[in-house]
Coordinates of C-alpha atoms and ligand atoms in Angstrom, one line a residue:
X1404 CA 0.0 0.0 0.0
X1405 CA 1.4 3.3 -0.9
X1406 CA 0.5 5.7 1.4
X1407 CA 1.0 9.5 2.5
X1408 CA -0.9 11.1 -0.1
X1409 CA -3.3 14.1 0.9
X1410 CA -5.2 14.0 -1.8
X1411 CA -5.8 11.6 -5.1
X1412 CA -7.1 12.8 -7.9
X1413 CA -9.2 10.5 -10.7
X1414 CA -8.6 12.0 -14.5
X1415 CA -6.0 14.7 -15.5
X1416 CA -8.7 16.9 -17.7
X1417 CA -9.4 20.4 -16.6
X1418 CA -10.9 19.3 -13.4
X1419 CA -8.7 16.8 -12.6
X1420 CA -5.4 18.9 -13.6
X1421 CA -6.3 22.0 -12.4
X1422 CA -7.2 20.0 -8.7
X1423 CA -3.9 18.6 -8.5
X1424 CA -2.2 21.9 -9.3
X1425 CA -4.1 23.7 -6.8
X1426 CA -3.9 21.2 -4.2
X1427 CA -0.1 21.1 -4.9
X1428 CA 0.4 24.5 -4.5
X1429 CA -1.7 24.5 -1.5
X1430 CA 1.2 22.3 0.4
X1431 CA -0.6 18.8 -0.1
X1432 CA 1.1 15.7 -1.4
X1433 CA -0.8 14.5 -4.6
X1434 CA -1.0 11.9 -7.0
X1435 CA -3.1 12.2 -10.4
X1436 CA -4.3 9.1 -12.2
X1437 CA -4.9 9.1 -15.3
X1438 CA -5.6 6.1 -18.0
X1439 CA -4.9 8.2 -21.1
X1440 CA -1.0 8.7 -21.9
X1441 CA -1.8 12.5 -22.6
X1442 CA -2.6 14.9 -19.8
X1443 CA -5.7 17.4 -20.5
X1444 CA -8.8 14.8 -20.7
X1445 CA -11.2 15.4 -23.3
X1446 CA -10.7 19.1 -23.4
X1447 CA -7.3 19.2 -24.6
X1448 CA -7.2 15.9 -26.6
X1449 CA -10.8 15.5 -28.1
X1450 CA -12.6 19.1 -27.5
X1451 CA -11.8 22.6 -26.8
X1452 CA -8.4 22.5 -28.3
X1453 CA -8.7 20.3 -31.5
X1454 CA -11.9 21.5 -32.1
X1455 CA -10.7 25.3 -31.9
X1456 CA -7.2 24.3 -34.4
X1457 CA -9.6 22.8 -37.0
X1458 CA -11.6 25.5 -36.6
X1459 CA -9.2 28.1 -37.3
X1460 CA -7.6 26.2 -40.1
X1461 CA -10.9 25.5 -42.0
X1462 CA -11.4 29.4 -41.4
X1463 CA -8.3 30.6 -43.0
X1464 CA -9.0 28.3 -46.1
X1465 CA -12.6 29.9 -46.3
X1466 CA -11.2 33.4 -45.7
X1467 CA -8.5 33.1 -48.5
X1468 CA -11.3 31.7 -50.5
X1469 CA -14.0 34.4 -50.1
X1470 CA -11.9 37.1 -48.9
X1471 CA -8.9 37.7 -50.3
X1472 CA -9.7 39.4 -54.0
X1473 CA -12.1 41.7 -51.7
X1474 CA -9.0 43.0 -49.8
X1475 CA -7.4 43.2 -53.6
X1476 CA -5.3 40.5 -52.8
X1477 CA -4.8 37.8 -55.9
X1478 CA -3.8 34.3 -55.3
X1479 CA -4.8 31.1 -57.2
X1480 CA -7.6 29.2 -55.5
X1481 CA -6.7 27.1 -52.6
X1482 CA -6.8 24.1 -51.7
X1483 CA -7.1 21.2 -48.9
X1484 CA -4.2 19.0 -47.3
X1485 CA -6.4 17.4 -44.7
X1486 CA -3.5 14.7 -43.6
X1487 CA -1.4 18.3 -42.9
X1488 CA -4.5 20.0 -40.9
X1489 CA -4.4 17.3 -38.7
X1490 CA -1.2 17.5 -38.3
X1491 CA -1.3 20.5 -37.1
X1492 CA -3.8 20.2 -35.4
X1493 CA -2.2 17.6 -33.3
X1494 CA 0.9 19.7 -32.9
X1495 CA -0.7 21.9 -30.8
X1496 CA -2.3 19.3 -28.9
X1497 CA 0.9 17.8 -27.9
X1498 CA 2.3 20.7 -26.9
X1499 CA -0.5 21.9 -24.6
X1500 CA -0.5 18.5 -23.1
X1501 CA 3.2 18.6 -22.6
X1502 CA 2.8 22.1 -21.4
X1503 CA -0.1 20.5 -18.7
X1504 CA 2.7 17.6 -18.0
X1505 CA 5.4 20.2 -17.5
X1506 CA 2.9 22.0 -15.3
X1507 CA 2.0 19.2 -13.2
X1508 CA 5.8 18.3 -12.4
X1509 CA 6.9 21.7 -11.7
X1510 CA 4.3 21.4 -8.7
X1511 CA 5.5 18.1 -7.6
X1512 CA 2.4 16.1 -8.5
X1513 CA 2.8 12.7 -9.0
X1514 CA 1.5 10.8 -11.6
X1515 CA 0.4 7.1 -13.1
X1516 CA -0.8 6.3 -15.9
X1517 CA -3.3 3.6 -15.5
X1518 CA -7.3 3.0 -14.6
X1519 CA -8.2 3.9 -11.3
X1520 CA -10.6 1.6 -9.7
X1521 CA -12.3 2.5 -6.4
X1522 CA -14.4 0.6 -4.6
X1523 CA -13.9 1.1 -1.2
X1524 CA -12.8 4.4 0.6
X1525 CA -9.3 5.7 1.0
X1526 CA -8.1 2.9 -1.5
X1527 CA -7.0 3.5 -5.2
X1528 CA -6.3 0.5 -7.1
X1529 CA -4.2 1.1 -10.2
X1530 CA -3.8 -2.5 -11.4
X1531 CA -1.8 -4.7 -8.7
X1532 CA -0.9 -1.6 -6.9
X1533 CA -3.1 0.4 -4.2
X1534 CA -2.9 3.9 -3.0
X1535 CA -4.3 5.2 -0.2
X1536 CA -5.7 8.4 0.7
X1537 CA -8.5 10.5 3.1
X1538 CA -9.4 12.3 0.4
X1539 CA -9.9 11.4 -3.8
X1540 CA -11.2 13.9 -6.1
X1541 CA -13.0 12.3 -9.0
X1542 CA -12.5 13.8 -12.2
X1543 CA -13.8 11.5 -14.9
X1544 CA -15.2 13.5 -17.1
X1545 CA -18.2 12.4 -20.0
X1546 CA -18.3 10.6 -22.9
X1547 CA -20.2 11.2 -26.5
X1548 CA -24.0 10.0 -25.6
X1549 CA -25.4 7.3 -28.8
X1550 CA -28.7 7.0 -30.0
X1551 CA -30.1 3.8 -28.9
X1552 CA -30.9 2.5 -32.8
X1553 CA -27.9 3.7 -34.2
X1554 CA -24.4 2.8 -32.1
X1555 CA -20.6 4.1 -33.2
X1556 CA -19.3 2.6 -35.6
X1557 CA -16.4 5.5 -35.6
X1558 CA -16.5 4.9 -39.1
X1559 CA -19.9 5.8 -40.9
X1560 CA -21.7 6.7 -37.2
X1561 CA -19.4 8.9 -35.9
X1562 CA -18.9 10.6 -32.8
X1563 CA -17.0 14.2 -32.4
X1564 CA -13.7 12.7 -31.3
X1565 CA -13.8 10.4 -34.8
X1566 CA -14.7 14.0 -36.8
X1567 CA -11.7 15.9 -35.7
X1568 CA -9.2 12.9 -37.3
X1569 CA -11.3 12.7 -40.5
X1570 CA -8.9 11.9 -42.9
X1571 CA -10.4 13.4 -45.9
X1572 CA -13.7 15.5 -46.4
X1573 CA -16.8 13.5 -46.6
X1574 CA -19.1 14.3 -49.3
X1575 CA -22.3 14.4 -47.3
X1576 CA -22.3 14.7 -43.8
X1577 CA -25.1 14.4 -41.7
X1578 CA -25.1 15.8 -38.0
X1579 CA -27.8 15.1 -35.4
X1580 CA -28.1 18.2 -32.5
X1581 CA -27.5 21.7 -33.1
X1582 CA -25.8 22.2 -29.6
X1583 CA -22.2 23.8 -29.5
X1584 CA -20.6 20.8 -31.0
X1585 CA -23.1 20.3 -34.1
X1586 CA -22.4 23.8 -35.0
X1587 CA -18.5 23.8 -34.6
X1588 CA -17.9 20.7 -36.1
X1589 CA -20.5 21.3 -38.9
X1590 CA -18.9 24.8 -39.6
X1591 CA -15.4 22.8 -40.0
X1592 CA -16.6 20.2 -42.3
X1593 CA -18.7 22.5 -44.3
X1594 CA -15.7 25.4 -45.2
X1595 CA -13.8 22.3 -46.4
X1596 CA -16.7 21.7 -49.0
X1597 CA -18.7 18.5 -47.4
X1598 CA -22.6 19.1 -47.9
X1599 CA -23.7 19.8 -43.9
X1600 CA -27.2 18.9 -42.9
X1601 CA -28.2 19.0 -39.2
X1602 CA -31.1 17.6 -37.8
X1603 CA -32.7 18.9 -34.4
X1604 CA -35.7 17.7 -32.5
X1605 CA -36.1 20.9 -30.6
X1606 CA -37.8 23.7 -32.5
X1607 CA -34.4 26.1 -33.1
X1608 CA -30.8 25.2 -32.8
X1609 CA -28.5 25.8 -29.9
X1610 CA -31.4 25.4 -26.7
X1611 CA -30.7 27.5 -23.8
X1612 CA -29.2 30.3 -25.4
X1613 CA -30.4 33.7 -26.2
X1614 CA -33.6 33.2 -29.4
X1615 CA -32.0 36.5 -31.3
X1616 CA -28.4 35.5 -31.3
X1617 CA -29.5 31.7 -32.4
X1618 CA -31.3 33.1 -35.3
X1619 CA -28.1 35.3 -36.4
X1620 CA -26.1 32.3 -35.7
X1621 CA -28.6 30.1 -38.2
X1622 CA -29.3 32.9 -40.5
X1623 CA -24.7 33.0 -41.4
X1624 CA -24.6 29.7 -40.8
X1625 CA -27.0 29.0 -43.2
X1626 CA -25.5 31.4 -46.2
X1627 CA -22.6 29.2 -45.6
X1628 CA -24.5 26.4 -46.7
X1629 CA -24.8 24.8 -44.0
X1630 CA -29.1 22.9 -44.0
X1631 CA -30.8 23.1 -40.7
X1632 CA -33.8 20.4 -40.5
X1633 CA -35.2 21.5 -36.7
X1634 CA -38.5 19.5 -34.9
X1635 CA -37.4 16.5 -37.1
X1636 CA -36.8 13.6 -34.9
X1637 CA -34.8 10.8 -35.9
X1638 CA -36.8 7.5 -35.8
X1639 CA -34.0 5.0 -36.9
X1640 CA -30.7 4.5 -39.0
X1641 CA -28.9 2.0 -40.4
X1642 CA -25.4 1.8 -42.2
X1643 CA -25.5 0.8 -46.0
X1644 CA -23.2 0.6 -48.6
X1645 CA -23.5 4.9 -49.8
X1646 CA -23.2 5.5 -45.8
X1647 CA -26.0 5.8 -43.3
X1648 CA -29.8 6.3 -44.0
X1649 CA -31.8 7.9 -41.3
X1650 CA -35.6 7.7 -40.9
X1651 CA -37.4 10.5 -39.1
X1652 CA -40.6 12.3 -38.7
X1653 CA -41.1 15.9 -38.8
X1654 CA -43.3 18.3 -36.7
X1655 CA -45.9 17.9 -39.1
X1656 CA -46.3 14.3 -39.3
X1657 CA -44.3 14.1 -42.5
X1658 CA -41.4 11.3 -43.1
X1659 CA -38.6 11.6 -44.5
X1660 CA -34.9 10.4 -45.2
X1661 CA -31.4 12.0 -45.0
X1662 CA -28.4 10.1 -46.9
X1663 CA -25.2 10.9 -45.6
X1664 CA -21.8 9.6 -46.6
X1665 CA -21.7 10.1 -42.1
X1666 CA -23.6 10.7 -39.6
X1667 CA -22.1 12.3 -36.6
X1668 CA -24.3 12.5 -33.4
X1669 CA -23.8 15.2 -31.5
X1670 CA -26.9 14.8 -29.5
X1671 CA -24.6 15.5 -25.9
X1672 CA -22.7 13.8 -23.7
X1673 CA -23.0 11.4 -20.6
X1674 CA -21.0 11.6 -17.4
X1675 CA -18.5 9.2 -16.9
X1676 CA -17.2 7.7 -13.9
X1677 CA -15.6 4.3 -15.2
X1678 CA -13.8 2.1 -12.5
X1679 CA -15.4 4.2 -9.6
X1680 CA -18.1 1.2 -7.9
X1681 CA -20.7 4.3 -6.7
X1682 CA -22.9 1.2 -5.4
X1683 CA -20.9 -0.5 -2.8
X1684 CA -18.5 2.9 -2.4
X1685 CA -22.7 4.5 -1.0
X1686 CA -21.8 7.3 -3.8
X1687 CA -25.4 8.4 -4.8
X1688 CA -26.6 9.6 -8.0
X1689 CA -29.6 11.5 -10.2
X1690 CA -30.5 11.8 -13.8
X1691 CA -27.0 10.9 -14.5
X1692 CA -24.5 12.9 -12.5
X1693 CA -22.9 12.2 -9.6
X1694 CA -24.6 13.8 -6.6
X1695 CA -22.5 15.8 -4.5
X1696 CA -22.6 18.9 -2.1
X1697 CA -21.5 22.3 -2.0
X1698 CA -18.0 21.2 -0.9
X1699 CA -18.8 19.0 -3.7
X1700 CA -17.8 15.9 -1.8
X1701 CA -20.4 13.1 -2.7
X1702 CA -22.1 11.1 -0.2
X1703 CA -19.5 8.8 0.4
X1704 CA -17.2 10.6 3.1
X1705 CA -13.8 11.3 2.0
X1706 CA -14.9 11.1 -1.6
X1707 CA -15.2 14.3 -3.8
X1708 CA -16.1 14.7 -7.5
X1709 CA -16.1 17.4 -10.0
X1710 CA -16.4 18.3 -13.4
X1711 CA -18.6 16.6 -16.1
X1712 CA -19.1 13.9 -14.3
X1713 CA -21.6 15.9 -11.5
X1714 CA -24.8 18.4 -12.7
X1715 CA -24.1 22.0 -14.4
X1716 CA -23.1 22.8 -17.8
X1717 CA -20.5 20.3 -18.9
X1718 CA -17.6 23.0 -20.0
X1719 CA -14.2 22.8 -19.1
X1720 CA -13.5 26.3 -17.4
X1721 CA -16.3 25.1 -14.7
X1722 CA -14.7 21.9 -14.3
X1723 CA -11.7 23.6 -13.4
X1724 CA -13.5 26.2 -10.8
X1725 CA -15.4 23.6 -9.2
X1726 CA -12.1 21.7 -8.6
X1727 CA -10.0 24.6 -7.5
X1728 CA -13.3 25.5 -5.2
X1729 CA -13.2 22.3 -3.9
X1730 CA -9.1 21.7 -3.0
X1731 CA -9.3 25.5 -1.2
X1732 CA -12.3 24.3 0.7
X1733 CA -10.1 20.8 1.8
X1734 CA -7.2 23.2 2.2
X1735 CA -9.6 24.8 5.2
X1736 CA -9.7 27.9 2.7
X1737 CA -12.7 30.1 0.6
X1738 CA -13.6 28.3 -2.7
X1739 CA -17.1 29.2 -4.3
X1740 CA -18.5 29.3 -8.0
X1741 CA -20.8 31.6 -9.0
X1742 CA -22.3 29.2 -11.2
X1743 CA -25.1 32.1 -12.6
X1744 CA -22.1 34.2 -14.2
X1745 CA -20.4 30.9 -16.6
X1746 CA -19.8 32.2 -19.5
X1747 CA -20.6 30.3 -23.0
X1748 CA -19.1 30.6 -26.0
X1749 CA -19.5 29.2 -29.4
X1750 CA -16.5 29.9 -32.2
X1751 CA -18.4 29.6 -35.5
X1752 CA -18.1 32.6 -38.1
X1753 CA -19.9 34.6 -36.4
X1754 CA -18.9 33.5 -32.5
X1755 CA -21.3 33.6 -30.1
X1756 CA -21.1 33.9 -26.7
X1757 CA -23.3 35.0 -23.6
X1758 CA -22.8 35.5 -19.5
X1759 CA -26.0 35.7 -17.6
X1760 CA -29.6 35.6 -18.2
X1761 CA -31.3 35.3 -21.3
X1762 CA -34.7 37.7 -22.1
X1763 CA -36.4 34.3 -21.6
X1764 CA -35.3 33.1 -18.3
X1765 CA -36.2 36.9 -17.0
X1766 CA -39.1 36.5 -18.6
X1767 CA -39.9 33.0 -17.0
X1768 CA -38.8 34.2 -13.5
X1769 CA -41.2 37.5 -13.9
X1770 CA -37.9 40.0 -13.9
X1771 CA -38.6 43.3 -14.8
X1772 CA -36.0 44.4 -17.6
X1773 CA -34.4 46.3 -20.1
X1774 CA -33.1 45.9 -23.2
X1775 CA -29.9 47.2 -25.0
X1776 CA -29.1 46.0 -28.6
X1777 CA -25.7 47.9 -30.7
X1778 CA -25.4 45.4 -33.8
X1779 CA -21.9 45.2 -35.2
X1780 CA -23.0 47.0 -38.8
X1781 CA -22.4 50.1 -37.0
X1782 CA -18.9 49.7 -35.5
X1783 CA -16.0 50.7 -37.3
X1784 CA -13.8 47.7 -36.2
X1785 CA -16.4 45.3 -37.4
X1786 CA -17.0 46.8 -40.6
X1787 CA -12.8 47.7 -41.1
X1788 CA -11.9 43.6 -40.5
X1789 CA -15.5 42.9 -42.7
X1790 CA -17.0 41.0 -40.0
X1791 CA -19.6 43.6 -39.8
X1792 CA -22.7 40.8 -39.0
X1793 CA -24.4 40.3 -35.4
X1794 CA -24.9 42.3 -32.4
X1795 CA -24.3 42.9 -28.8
X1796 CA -27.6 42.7 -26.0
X1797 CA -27.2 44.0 -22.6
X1798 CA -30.1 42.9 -20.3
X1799 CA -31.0 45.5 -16.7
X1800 CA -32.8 44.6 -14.2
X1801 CA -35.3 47.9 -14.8
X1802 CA -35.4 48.7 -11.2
X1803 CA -31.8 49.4 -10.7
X1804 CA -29.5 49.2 -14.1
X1805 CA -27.4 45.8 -12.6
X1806 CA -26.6 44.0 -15.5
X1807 CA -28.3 40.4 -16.0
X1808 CA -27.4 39.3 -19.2
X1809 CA -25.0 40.0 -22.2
X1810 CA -25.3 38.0 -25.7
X1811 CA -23.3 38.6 -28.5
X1812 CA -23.3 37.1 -31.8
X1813 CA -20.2 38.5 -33.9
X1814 CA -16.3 38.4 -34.2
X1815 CA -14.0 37.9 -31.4
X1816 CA -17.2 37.1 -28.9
X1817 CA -16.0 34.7 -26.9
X1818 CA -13.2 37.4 -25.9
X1819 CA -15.4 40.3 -25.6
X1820 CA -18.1 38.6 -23.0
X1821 CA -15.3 38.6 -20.5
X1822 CA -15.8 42.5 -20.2
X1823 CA -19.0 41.8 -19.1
X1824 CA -18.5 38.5 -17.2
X1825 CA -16.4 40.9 -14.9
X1826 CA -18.5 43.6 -14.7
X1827 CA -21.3 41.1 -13.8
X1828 CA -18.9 39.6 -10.9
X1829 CA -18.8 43.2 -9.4
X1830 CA -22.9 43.5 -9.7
X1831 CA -22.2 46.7 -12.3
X1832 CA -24.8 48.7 -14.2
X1833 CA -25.1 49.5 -17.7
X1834 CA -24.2 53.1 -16.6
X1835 CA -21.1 51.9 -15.2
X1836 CA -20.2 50.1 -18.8
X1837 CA -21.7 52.7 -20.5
X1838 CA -19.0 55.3 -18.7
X1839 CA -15.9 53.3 -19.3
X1840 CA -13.6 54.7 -21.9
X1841 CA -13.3 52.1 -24.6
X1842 CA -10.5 52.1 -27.4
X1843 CA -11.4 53.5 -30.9
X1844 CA -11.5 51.6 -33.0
X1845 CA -12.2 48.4 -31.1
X1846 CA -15.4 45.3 -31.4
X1847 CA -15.8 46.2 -27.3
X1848 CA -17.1 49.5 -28.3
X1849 CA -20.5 47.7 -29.4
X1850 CA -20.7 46.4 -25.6
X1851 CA -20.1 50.0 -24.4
X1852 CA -22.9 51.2 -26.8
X1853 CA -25.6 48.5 -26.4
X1854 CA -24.6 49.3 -22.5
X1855 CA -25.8 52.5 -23.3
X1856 CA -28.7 51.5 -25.2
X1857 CA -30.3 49.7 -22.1
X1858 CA -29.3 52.5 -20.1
X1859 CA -29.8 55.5 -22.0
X1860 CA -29.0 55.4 -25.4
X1861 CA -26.5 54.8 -27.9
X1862 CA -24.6 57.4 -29.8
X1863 CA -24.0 55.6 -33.1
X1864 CA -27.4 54.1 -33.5
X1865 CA -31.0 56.1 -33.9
Ligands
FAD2257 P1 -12.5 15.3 -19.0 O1 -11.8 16.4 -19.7 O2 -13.4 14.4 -19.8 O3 -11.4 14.5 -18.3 C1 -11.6 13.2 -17.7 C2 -10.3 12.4 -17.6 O4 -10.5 11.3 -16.7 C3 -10.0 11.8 -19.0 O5 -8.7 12.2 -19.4 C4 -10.2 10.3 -18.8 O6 -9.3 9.6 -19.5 C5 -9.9 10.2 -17.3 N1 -10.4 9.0 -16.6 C6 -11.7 8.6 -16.6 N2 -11.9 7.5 -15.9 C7 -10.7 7.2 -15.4 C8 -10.2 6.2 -14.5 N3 -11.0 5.3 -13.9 N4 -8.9 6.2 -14.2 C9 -8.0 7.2 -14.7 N5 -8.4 8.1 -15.5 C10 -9.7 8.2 -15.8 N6 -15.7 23.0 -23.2 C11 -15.4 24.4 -23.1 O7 -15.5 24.9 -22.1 N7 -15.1 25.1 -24.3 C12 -15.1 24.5 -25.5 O8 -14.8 25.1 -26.5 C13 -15.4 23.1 -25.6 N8 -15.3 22.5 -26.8 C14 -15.6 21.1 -26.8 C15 -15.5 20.5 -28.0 C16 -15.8 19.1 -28.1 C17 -15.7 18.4 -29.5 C18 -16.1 18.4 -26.9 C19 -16.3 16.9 -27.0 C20 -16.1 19.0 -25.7 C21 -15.9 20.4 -25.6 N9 -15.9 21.0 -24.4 C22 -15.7 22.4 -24.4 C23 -16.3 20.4 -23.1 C24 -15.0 20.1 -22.3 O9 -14.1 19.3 -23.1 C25 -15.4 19.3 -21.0 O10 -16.4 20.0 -20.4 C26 -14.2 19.2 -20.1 O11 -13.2 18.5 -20.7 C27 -14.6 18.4 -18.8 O12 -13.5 18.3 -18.0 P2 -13.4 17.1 -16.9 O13 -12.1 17.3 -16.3 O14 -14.6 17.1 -16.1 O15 -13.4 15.8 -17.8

């Protein structure tokens, strides 16, 4: 039995990670487990980061391609070396998960790499080896959910990790859910040239955020080719020899089929907690997650979890507050997330991103409030880099002029919510965004102005 650890942490992703770092720095002794060779769980290997490379590369090619004679700029048309995207693509992978490796050592955190199995508390087994410790941290993170008629083949019925290796561009590519992932992935394959149809049983895409910044999203996404097919509801599927046929049935009754070359469901993601026995370990759950408290520490003493694998919005920058809140609170410390301020963020062409409440949750919870809207086709920055499409919306509550909500639809949003993620974190007004000096000519002007548009009212708008 190896013992003296203070803490052992289950899964190196950015709960896991960021726990160990935290706990490190906080004078514990710690050891991270983690099955994959590569530090960074999902987030750096099969999400955030790969998704965000392909991204940017499929960008560039559709920006050279649709762009460039606009700016006067003449070159012949490009063209696609998919093996050398990935490439890429997994170059800067590796070297965030080195950089994570680094990161880890340099706080004296050690590590195995290996399947942790628990199954009764204070004991890690990792193989024929056990560790032992009054407190473990699980950090296990999710894995792609499947439709029940229609399991991965990882060739022609895909999941999101199998459509960031693709090794050339299908043809036809069907995608069921337009949640963050759909979109993403959908936007990469379609600015490489694959014909994108998504399919979504709820009545508009991306559910929970913001109905006017869904609708822009759609409306580009749409004049980029992309097909959107939502209240369809997919009924079955099989592989055949052209790909995968799906059956499903409208809102109206209707039938119909979709051919793809591949389908990739995107239809969200289960919590994972593999080699943890939650039965005979007392470790309840509900509707999926692990249950656990506001020290998140699950109701099996000793025994925390964080992450994807408990309730809330499965992102990786709250897997990494909840696990720093958690390691300051078994340091005897403050740790709290504010879990009403997490931002979102979406990084199609436009980007989307939003902090807050939406009109309809205001609505739904009888909040008095007002409105601010600056759209981007008035803001010099916007228009100069001919990104010019979307808009900024600042929600007040009426009474008093705190900020509730900001939703932005447009270039660079997921950097420019952060403005109003910290105003929000210091209960600010629109006046007090309104009065901030902002550089000319700079996107965060549009925050400043529909700031003053909910307060008073904007100078470059009637
Ligand atoms: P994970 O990152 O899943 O890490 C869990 C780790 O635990 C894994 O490495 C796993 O191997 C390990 N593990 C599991 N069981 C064991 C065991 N028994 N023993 C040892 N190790 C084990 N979020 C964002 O915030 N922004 C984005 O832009 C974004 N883009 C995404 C794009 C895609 C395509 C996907 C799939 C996800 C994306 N996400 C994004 C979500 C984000 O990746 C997750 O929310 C985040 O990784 C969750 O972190 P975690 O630490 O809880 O779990």
């Amino acid at each position: 039995m190896n013992t003296g650890y203070d803490l052992i942490v289950i899964g190196a992703g950015p709960g896991g990670y960021v726990g160990a770092i935290r706990a490190a720095q906080l004078g514990m002794k710690v050891l991270l487990i983690e099955k994959e060779k590569t530090m960074g769980g999902t987030c750096l290997n099969a999400g955030c980061i790969p998704s965000k490379a392909l991204l940017t590369s499929s960008a560039l090619f559709q920006q050279i391609q649709q762009e460039a004679s606009d700016h006067g700029i003449v070159c012949a048309p490009p063209s696609i070396d998919i093996p050398a995207m990935i490439s890429r693509k997994n170059r800067v992978v590796s070297s965030l998960t080195r950089g994570i490796a680094s990161l880890l050592k340099g706080n004296k955190v050690d590590i195995i790499q290996g399947s942790a199995k628990v199954n009764t508390p204070g004991i890690v087994r990792v193989g024929s080896e056990e560790y032992h410790s009054d407190s473990i941290l699980i950090a296990t993170g999710s894995r792609p959910a499947e439709l029940p008629f229609l399991p991965f083949d990882h060739t022609s019925v895909v999941d999101s990790t199998d459509a960031l290796t693709f090794s050339e561009v299908p043809e036809r590519l069907l995608i069921v859910g337009a949640g963050v992932i759909g979109l993403e992935l959908g936007s990469v394959w379609s600015r490489l040239g694959a014909c994108v149809q998504i399919i979504e049983s709820m009545t508009e895409i991306l559910t929970g955020w913001d109905r006017d910044i869904a609708k822009t999203v759609q409306k580009s996404l749409e004049k980029q080719g992309i097909e959107f097919h939502c209240r369809v509801r997919i009924l079955e599927g099989q592989t055949n020899d052209s790909g995968v046929l799906l059956k499903a049935e409208a809102a109206d009754g209707k039938f119909r089929d979709f051919q793809g070359d591949k389908v990739l469901v995107a239809a969200g993601r289960k919590a994972a907690w593999d080699g943890i026995d939650t039965k005979s370990l007392g470790i309840e759950t509900e509707n999926g997650h692990i249950t656990v408290s506001e020290r998140y520490e699950t109701s099996a003493a000793g025994i925390y979890a964080v992450g994807d694998c408990i309730a809330g919005p499965m992102l990786a920058h709250k897997a990494s507050e909840e696990a720093a809140a958690c390691v300051e609170m078994l340091a005897g410390k403050y740790g709290k997330v504010n879990y009403s301020l997490i931002p979102g963020a979406l990084y199609t062409k436009p980007e989307a991103a939003m902090v807050g409440k939406t009109e309809e949750q205001c609505r739904a919870e009888g909040i008095e409030y007002t409105k601010g809207v600056f759209r981007f086709s008035a803001n010099g920055r916007a228009i100069v880099s001919g990104s010019a499409e979307g808009m900024v919306k600042v929600l007040t509550r009426k009474k008093d002029d705190t900020v509730l909500g900001v939703h932005i639809a447009g270039e660079h949003a997921s950097e420019l919510i952060h403005e109003a993620a910290v105003l929000m974190e210091f209960g600010g007004s629109a006046e007090d965004l309104a009065l901030t000096i902002h550089a000319h000519p700079s996107l965060s002007e549009a925050v400043k102005e529909a700031a003053m548009a909910a307060w008073e009212r904007p100078i470059h708008a009637l």
